[in-house]
Coordinates of C-alpha atoms and ligand atoms in Angstrom, one line a residue:
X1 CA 202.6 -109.5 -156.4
X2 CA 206.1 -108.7 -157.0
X3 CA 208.5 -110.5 -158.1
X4 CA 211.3 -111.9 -156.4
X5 CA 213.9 -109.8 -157.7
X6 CA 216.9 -112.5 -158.0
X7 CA 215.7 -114.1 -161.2
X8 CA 217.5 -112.9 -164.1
X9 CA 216.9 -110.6 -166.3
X10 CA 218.1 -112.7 -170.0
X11 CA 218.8 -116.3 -170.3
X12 CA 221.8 -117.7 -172.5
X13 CA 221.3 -120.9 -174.4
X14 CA 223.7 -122.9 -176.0
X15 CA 223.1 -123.5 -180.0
X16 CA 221.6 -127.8 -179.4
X17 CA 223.0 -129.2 -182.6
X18 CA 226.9 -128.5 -181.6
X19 CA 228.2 -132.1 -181.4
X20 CA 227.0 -133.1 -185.3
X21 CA 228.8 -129.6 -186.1
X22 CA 231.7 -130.4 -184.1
X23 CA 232.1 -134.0 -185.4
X24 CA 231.9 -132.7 -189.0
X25 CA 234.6 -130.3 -188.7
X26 CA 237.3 -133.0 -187.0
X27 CA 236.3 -135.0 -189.6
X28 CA 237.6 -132.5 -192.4
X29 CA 240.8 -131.7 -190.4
X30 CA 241.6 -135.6 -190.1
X31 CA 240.6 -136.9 -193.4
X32 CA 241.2 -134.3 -196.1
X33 CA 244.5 -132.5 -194.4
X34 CA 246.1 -135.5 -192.7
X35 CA 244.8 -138.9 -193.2
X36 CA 244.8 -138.2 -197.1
X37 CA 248.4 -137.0 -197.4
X38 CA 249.5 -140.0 -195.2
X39 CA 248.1 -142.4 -196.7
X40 CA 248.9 -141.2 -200.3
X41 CA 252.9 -140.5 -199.4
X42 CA 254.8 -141.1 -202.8
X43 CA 257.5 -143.5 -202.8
X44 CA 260.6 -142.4 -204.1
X45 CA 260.8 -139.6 -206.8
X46 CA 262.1 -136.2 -204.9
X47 CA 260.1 -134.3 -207.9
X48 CA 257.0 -135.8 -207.0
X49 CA 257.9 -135.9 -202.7
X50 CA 258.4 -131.5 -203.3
X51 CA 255.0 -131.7 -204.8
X52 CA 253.7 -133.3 -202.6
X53 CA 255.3 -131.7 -199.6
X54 CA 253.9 -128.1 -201.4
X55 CA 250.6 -129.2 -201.8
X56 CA 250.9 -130.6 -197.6
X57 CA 251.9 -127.4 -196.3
X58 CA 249.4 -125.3 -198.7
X59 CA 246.9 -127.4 -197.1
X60 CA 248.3 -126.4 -193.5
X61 CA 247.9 -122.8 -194.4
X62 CA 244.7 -123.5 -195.6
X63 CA 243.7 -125.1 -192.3
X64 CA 245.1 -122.3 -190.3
X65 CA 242.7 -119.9 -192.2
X66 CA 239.7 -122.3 -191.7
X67 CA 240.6 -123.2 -188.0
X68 CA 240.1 -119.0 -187.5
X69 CA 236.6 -119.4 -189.3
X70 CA 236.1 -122.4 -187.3
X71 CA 236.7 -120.7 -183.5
X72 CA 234.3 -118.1 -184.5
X73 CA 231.4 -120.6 -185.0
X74 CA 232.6 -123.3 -182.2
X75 CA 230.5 -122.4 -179.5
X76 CA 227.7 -119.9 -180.5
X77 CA 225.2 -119.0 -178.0
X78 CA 221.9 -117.1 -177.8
X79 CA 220.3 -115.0 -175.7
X80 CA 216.5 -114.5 -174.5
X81 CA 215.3 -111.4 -173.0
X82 CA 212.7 -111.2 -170.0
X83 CA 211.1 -107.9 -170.5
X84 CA 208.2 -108.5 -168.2
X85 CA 210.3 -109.0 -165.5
X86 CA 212.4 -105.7 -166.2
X87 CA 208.5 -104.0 -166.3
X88 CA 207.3 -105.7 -162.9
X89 CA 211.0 -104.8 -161.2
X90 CA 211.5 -101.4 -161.9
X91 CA 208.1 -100.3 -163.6
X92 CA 208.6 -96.6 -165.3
X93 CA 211.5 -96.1 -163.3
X94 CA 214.4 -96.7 -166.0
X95 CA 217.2 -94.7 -167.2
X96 CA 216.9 -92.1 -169.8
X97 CA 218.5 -93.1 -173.4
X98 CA 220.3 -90.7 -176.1
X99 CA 219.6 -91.6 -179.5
X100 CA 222.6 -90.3 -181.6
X101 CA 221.8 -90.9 -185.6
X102 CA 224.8 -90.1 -188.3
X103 CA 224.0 -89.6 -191.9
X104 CA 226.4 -87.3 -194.1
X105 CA 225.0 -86.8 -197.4
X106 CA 221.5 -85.6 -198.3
X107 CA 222.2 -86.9 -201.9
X108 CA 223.5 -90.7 -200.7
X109 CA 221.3 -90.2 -197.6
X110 CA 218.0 -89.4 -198.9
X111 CA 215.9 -87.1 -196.0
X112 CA 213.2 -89.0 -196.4
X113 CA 215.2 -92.2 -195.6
X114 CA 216.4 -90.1 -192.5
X115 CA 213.8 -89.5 -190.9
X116 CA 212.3 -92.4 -191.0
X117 CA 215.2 -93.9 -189.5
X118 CA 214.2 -91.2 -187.2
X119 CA 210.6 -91.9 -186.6
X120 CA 211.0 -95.6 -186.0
X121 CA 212.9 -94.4 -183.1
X122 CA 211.1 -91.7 -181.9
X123 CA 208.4 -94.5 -181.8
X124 CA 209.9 -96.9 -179.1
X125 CA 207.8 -98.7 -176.6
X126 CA 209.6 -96.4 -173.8
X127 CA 208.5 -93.4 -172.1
X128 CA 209.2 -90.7 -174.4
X129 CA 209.8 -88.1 -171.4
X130 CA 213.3 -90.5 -171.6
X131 CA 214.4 -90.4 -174.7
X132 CA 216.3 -87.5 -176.5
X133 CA 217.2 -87.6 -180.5
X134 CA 219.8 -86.1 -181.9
X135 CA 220.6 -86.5 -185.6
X136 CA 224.4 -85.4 -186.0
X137 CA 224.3 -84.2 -190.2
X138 CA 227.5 -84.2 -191.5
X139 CA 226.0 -83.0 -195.1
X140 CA 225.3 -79.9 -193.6
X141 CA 222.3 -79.7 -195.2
X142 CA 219.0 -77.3 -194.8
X143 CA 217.4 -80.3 -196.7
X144 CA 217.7 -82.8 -194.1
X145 CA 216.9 -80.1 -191.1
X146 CA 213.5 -79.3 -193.2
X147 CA 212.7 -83.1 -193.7
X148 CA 213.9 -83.4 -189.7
X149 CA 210.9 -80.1 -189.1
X150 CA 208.5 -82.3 -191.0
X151 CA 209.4 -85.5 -189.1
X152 CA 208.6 -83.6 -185.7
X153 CA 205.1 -82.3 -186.8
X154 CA 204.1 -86.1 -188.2
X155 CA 205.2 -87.6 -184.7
X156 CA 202.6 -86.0 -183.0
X157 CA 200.4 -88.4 -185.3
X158 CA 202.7 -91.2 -185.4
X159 CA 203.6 -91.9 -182.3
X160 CA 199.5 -92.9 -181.2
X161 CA 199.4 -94.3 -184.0
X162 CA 202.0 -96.9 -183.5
X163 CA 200.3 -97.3 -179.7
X164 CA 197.2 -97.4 -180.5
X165 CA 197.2 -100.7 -182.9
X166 CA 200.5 -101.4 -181.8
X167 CA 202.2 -102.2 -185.2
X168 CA 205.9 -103.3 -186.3
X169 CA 208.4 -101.8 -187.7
X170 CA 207.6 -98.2 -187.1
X171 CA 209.4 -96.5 -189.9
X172 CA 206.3 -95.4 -191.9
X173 CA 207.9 -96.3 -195.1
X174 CA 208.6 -99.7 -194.5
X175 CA 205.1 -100.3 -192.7
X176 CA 203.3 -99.1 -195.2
X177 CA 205.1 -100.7 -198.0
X178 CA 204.5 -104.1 -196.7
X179 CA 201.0 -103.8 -194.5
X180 CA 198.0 -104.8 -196.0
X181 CA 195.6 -102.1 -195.7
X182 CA 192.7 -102.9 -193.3
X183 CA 189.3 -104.0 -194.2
X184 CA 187.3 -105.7 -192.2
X185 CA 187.5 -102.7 -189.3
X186 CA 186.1 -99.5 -190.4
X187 CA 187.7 -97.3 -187.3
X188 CA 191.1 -98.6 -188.1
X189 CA 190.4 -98.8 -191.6
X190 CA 189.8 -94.8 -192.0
X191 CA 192.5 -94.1 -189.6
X192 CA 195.2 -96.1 -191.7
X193 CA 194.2 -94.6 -194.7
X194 CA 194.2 -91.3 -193.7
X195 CA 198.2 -92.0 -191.9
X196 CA 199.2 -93.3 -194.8
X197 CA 197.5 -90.4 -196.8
X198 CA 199.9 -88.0 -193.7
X199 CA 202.8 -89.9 -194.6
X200 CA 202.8 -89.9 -198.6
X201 CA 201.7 -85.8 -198.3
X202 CA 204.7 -85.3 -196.2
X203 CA 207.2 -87.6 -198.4
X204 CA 205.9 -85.6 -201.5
X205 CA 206.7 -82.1 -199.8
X206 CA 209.8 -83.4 -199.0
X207 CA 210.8 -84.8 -202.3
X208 CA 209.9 -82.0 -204.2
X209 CA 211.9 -79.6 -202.3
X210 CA 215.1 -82.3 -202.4
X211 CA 214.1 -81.8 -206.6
X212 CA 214.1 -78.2 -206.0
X213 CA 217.7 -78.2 -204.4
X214 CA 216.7 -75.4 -202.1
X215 CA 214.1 -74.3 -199.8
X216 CA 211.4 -72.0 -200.9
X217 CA 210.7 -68.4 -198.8
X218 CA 207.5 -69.8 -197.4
X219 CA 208.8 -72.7 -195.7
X220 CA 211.8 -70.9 -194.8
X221 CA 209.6 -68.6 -192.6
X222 CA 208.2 -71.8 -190.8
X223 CA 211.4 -71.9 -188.4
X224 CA 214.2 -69.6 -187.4
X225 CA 216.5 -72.6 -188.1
X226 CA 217.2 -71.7 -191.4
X227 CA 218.3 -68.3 -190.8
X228 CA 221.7 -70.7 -189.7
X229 CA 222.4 -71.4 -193.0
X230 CA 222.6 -67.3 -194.5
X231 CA 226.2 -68.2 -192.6
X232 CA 226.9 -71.1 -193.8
X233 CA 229.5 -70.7 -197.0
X234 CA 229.1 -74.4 -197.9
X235 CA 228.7 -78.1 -196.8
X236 CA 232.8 -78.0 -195.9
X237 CA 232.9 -74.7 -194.1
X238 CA 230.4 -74.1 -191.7
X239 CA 229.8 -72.9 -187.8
X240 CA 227.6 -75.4 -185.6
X241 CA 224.3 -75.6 -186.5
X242 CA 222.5 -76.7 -183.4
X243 CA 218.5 -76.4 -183.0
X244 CA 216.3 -77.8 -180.5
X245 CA 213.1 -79.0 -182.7
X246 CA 211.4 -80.9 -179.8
X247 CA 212.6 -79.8 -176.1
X248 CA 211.3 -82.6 -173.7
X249 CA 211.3 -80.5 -171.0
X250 CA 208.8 -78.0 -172.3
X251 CA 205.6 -78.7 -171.7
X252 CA 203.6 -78.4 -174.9
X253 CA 205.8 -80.6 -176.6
X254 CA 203.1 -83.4 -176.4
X255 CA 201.5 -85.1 -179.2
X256 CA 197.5 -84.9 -180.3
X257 CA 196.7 -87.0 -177.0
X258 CA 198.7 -85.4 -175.1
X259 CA 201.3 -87.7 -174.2
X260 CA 205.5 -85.8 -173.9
X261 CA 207.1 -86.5 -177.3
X262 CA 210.7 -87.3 -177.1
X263 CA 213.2 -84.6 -177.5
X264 CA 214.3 -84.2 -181.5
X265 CA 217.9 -82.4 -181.7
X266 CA 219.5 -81.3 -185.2
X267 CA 223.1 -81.2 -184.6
X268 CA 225.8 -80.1 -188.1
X269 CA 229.1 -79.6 -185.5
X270 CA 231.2 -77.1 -187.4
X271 CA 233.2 -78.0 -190.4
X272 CA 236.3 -76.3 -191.7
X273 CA 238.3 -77.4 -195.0
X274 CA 241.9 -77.1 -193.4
X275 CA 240.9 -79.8 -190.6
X276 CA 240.4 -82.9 -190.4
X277 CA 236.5 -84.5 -188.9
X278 CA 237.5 -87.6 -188.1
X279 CA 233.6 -89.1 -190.4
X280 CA 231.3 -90.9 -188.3
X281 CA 233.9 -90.8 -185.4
X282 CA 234.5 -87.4 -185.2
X283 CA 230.3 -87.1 -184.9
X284 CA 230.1 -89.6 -182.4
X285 CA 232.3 -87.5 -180.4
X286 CA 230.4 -84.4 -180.6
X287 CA 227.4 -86.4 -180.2
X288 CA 228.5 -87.6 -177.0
X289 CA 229.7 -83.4 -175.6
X290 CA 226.4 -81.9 -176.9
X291 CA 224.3 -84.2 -175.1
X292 CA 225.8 -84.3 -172.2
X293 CA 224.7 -80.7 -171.8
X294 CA 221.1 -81.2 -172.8
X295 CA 220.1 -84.6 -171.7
X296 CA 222.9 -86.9 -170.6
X297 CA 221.6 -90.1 -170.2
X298 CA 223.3 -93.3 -169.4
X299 CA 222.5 -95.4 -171.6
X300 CA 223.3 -94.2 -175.5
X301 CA 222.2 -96.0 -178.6
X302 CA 223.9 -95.4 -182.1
X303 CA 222.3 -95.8 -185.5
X304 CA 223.1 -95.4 -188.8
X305 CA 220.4 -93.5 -190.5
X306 CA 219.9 -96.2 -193.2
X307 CA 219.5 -98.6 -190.5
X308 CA 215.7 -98.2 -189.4
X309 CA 214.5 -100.2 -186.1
X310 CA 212.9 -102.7 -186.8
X311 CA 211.3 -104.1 -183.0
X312 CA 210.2 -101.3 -181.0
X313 CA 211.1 -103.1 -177.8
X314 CA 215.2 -102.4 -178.5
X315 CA 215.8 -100.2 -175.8
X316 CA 213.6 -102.5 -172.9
X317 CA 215.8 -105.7 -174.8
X318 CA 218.9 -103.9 -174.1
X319 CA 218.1 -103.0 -170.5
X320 CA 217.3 -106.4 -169.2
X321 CA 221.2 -106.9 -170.0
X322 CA 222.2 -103.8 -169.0
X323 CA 220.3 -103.9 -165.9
X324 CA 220.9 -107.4 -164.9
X325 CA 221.7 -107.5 -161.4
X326 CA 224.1 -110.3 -161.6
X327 CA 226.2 -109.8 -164.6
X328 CA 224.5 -106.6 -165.9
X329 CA 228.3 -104.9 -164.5
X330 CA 230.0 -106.5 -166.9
X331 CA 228.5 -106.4 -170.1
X332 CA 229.7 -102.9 -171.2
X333 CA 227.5 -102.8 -174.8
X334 CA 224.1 -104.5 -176.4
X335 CA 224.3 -105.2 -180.1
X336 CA 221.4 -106.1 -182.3
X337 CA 222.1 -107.9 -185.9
X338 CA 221.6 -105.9 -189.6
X339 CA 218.7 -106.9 -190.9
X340 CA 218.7 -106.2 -194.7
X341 CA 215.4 -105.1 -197.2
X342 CA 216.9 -104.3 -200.2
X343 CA 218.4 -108.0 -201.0
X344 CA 218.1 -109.8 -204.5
X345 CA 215.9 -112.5 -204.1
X346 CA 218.6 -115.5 -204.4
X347 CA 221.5 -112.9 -202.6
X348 CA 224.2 -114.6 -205.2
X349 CA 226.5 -112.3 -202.8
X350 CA 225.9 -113.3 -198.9
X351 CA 225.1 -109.4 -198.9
X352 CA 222.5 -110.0 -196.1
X353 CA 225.1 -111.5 -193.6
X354 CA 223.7 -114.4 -192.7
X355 CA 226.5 -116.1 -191.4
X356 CA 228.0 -113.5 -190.2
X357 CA 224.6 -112.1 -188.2
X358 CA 223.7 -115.5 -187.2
X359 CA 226.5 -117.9 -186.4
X360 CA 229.9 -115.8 -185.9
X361 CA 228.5 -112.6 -183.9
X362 CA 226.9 -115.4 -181.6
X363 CA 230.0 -117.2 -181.7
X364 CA 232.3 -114.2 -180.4
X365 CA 229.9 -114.0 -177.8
X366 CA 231.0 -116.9 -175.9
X367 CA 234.7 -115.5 -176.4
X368 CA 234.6 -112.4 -174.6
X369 CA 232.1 -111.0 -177.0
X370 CA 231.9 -109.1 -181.1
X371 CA 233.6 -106.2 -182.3
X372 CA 231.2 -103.2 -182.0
X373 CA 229.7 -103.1 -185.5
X374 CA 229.0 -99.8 -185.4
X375 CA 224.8 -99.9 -185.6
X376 CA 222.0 -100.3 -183.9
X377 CA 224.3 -100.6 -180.5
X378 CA 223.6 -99.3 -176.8
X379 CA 226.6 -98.4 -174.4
X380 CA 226.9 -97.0 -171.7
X381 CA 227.7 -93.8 -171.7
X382 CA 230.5 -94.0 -169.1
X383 CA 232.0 -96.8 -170.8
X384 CA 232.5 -94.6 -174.1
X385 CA 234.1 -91.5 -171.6
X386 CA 236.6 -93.9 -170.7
X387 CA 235.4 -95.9 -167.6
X388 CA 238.1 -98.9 -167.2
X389 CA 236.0 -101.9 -166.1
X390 CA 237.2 -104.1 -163.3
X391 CA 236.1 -107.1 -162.2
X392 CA 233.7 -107.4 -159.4
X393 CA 233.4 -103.1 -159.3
X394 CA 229.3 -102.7 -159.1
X395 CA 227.9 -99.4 -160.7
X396 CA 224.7 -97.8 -160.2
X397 CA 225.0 -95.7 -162.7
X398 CA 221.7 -96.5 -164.5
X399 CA 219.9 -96.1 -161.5
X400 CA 220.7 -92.3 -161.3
X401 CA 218.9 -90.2 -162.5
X402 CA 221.2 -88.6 -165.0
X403 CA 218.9 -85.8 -166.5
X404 CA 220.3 -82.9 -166.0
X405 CA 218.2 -79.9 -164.2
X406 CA 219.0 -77.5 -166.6
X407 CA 217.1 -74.4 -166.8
X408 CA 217.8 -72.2 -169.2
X409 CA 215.3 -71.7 -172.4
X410 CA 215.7 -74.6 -175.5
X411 CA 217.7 -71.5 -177.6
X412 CA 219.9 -70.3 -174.8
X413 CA 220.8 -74.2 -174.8
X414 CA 221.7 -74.1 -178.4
X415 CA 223.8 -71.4 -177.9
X416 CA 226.2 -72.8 -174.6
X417 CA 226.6 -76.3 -176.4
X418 CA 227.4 -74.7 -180.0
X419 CA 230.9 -74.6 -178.8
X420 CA 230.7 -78.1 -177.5
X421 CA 230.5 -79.1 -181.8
X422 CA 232.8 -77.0 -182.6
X423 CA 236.3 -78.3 -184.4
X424 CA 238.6 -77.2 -182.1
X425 CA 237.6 -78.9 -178.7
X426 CA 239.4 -81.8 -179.8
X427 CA 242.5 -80.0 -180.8
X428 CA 245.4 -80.7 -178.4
X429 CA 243.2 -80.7 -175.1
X430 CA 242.8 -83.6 -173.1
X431 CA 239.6 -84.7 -174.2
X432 CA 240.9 -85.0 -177.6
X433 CA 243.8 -87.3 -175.9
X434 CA 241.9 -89.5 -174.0
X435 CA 238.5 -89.9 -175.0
X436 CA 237.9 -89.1 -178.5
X437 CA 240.6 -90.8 -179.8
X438 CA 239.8 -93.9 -178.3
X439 CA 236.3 -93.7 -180.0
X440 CA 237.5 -92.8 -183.7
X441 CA 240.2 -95.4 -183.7
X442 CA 237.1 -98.2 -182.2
X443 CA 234.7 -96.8 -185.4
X444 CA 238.0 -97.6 -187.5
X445 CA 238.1 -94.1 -189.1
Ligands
UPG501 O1 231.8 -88.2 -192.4 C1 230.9 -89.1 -192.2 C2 230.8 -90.3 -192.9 C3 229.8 -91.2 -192.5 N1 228.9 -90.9 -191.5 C4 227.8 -91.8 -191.2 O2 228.3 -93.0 -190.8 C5 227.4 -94.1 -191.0 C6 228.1 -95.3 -191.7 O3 228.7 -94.8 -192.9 P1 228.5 -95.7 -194.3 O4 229.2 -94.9 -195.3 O5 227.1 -96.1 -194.4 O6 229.4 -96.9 -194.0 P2 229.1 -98.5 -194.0 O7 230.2 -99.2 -194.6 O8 227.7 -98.7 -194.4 O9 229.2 -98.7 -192.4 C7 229.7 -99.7 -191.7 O10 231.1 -99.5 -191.3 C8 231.4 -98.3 -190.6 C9 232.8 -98.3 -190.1 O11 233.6 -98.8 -191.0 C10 230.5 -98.3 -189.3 O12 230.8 -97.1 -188.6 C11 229.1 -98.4 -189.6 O13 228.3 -98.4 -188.5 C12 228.9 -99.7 -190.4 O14 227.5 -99.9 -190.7 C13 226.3 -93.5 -191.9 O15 225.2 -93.3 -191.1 C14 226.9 -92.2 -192.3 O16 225.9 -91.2 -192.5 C15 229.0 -89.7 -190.8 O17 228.2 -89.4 -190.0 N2 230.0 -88.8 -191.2
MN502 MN1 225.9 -97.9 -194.3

């Protein structure tokens, strides 16, 4: 039976253990800053009063700071998700998402990390059919496009895969590095041994033509794609490079059982050394034009391409706020916490954020909400083309459907929204005015 459709889509709980937390901090304010200094006033001596009038109002300054710190981790709050009712409510009918994924540097930015940044994307629990890709490369680099041609062959494996024996996370490398290989069943023994056989094949071709430092005939034949870079003078002077590798609407883009795959777009928006491309701003931006050509979705999520997803239930966690027929209006983005692998075991450095991911982000929530931290975030895409919010105002935008009936073949595509990457669109017109600026200045670059 359906469900009655007024019960909400996430629930906010307060963090239980805020009156010990509360008590504690007063008591620091009142005995250490105040009480202390009071009771230990010196009597006479002007030398020792300045002193101690110094050290009073160093202590002021230093409860100023700490009162900041403090506001952030008053109130923090958390939030639980109800996917199953977001599944009963609107079933398959739910708004298509663009994935945009930044790296810049094959060299920094190892392909292989890429792509499987890439995969554990491309991976979702979400009909694929409503998901487009696009990895924005600011390197340039024919590397990362070939390791981004591999990635879109080894979906059509992967993404059963992950189905099939539903396993977390979904970038290959870090599954396989810490799942413990299967024993006990013999069908999904021999079909995890011969993935990860797929997998480590595929990272070896890719490494060795990274060790290489540039692409061999033969492979170069695989895809007209690389013709793009005979054109190319270098990484910092360069015309769009824009290929469709998976086009969603075509349809024998499937994987081997036959379900759509997602579509996969390689985007390098031209470069030119006498102007300026904004970084990880300036690809946002042409992130945001391209796409609204070729899929234009409603809902767009941003990830850094060393941040791999780690829960392959993101995009139906972000809908049920999103969606949320009470307050859904309001809530303009959906951020998810850094996790970190790569930590020393005693992090001597607070490198994995814990206080920062768990107490302040959920602290700025009950204020009016967190800076946008720039990964693993969905918005809406109206919200980043400048849509002022007002109170009360409903939208339906994410009940549209927003895909775009475009007809024209995958390379005519590439061809109309090359000039949509290009340097110039933002040069004195109004988009560059209004809404890319807006977006470079809130990625504080
Ligand atoms: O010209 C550039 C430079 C960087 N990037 C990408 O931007 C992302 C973040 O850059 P990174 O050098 O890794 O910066 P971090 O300090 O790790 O990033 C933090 O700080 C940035 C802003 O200061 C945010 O945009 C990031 O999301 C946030 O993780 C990476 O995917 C890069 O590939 C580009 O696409 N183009
Ligand atoms: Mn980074």
């Amino acid at each position: 039976m359906a469900e009655k459709s007024n019960l909400p889509l996430f629930e906010t709980k307060v963090f239980k253990n805020r009156l010990i937390f509360r008590l504690y901090t007063l008591s620091i304010v009142i005995s250490i800053c105040f009480y202390f200094r009071i009771l230990h006033l010196p009597d006479s001596k002007t030398a020792e009063k300045l002193a101690w009038l110094g050290a009073f109002f160093s202590e002021l300054w230093f409860t100023f700071y700490w009162f900041i710190n403090i506001v952030v981790r008053w109130n923090p709050s958390y939030r639980r998700t109800f996917k199953d009712r977001l599944s009963q409510r609107y079933g398959n009918v739910l708004p298509g998402i663009d994935i945009f994924v930044c790296t810049a540097d094959p060299v920094i930015e190892p392909p292989t990390m890429v792509i499987n940044t890439v995969l554990s994307i491309m991976a979702y629990n979400y009909p694929s059919e409503k998901m487009s890709l696009y990895l924005s490369d600011d390197g340039g680099s024919d590397l990362t496009f070939y390791a981004l041609l591999e990635a879109s062959r080894f979906s059509k494996e992967w993404l059963p895969f992950c189905r099939n024996f539903n396993i977390e996370p979904r970038s290959p490398e870090a599954y396989f590095r810490k799942a413990v290989e299967p024993i006990n069943d013999s069908l999904w023994s021999n079909e995890w041994s011969s993935m990860k056989n797929l997998y480590e094949d595929m990272k070896k071709r890719i490494e060795s033509v990274a060790e290489l430092g540039r692409i061999p005939d033969d492979i170069r034949e695989q895809h007209k794609g690389f013709l793009e870079w005979d054109t190319a003078s270098s990484q910092r002077d360069h015309q769009t490079i824009l290929q469709i590798l998976i086009d969603g609407r075509d349809a024998n883009a499937v994987d081997n059982e036959g379900q759509p795959l997602p579509t996969l777009v390689y985007l390098a928006r031209e470069k030119r050394p006498q102007f300026h491309h904004h970084f990880k701003g300036g690809a946002m931006n042409a992130m945001i034009r391209v796409s609204s050509r070729i899929s234009n979705s409603p809902v767009i999520l941003n990830v850094d391409c060393d941040m791999y997803s780690n829960n392959s239930d993101s995009v139906r966690d972000a809908l049920c706020f999103l969606m949320d027929e009470e307050i859904g209006d309001e809530i303009g983005f959906v951020q998810f916490p850094q996790c970190f692998d790569n930590i020393t075991k005693n992090d001597l450095y607070s490198s994995s954020l814990n206080v920062i991911m768990q107490v302040e982000i959920h602290g700025m929530d009950n204020n009016g909400g967190p800076g946008y931290i720039g990964t693993g975030c969905f918005h809406r895409r109206e919200t980043l083309c400048g849509r002022k919010y007002k109170r009360g105002s409903k939208t339906e935008s994410l009940r549209w459907d927003h895909r775009l009936r475009i007809q024209d073949s995958a390379s005519v595509l590439e061809e109309t929204c090359k000039p949509l990457a290009s340097y110039g669109y933002e040069e004195n017109t109004e988009w560059g005015k209004e809404v890319s600026l807006s977006l470079s200045l809130s990625l504080y670059i």
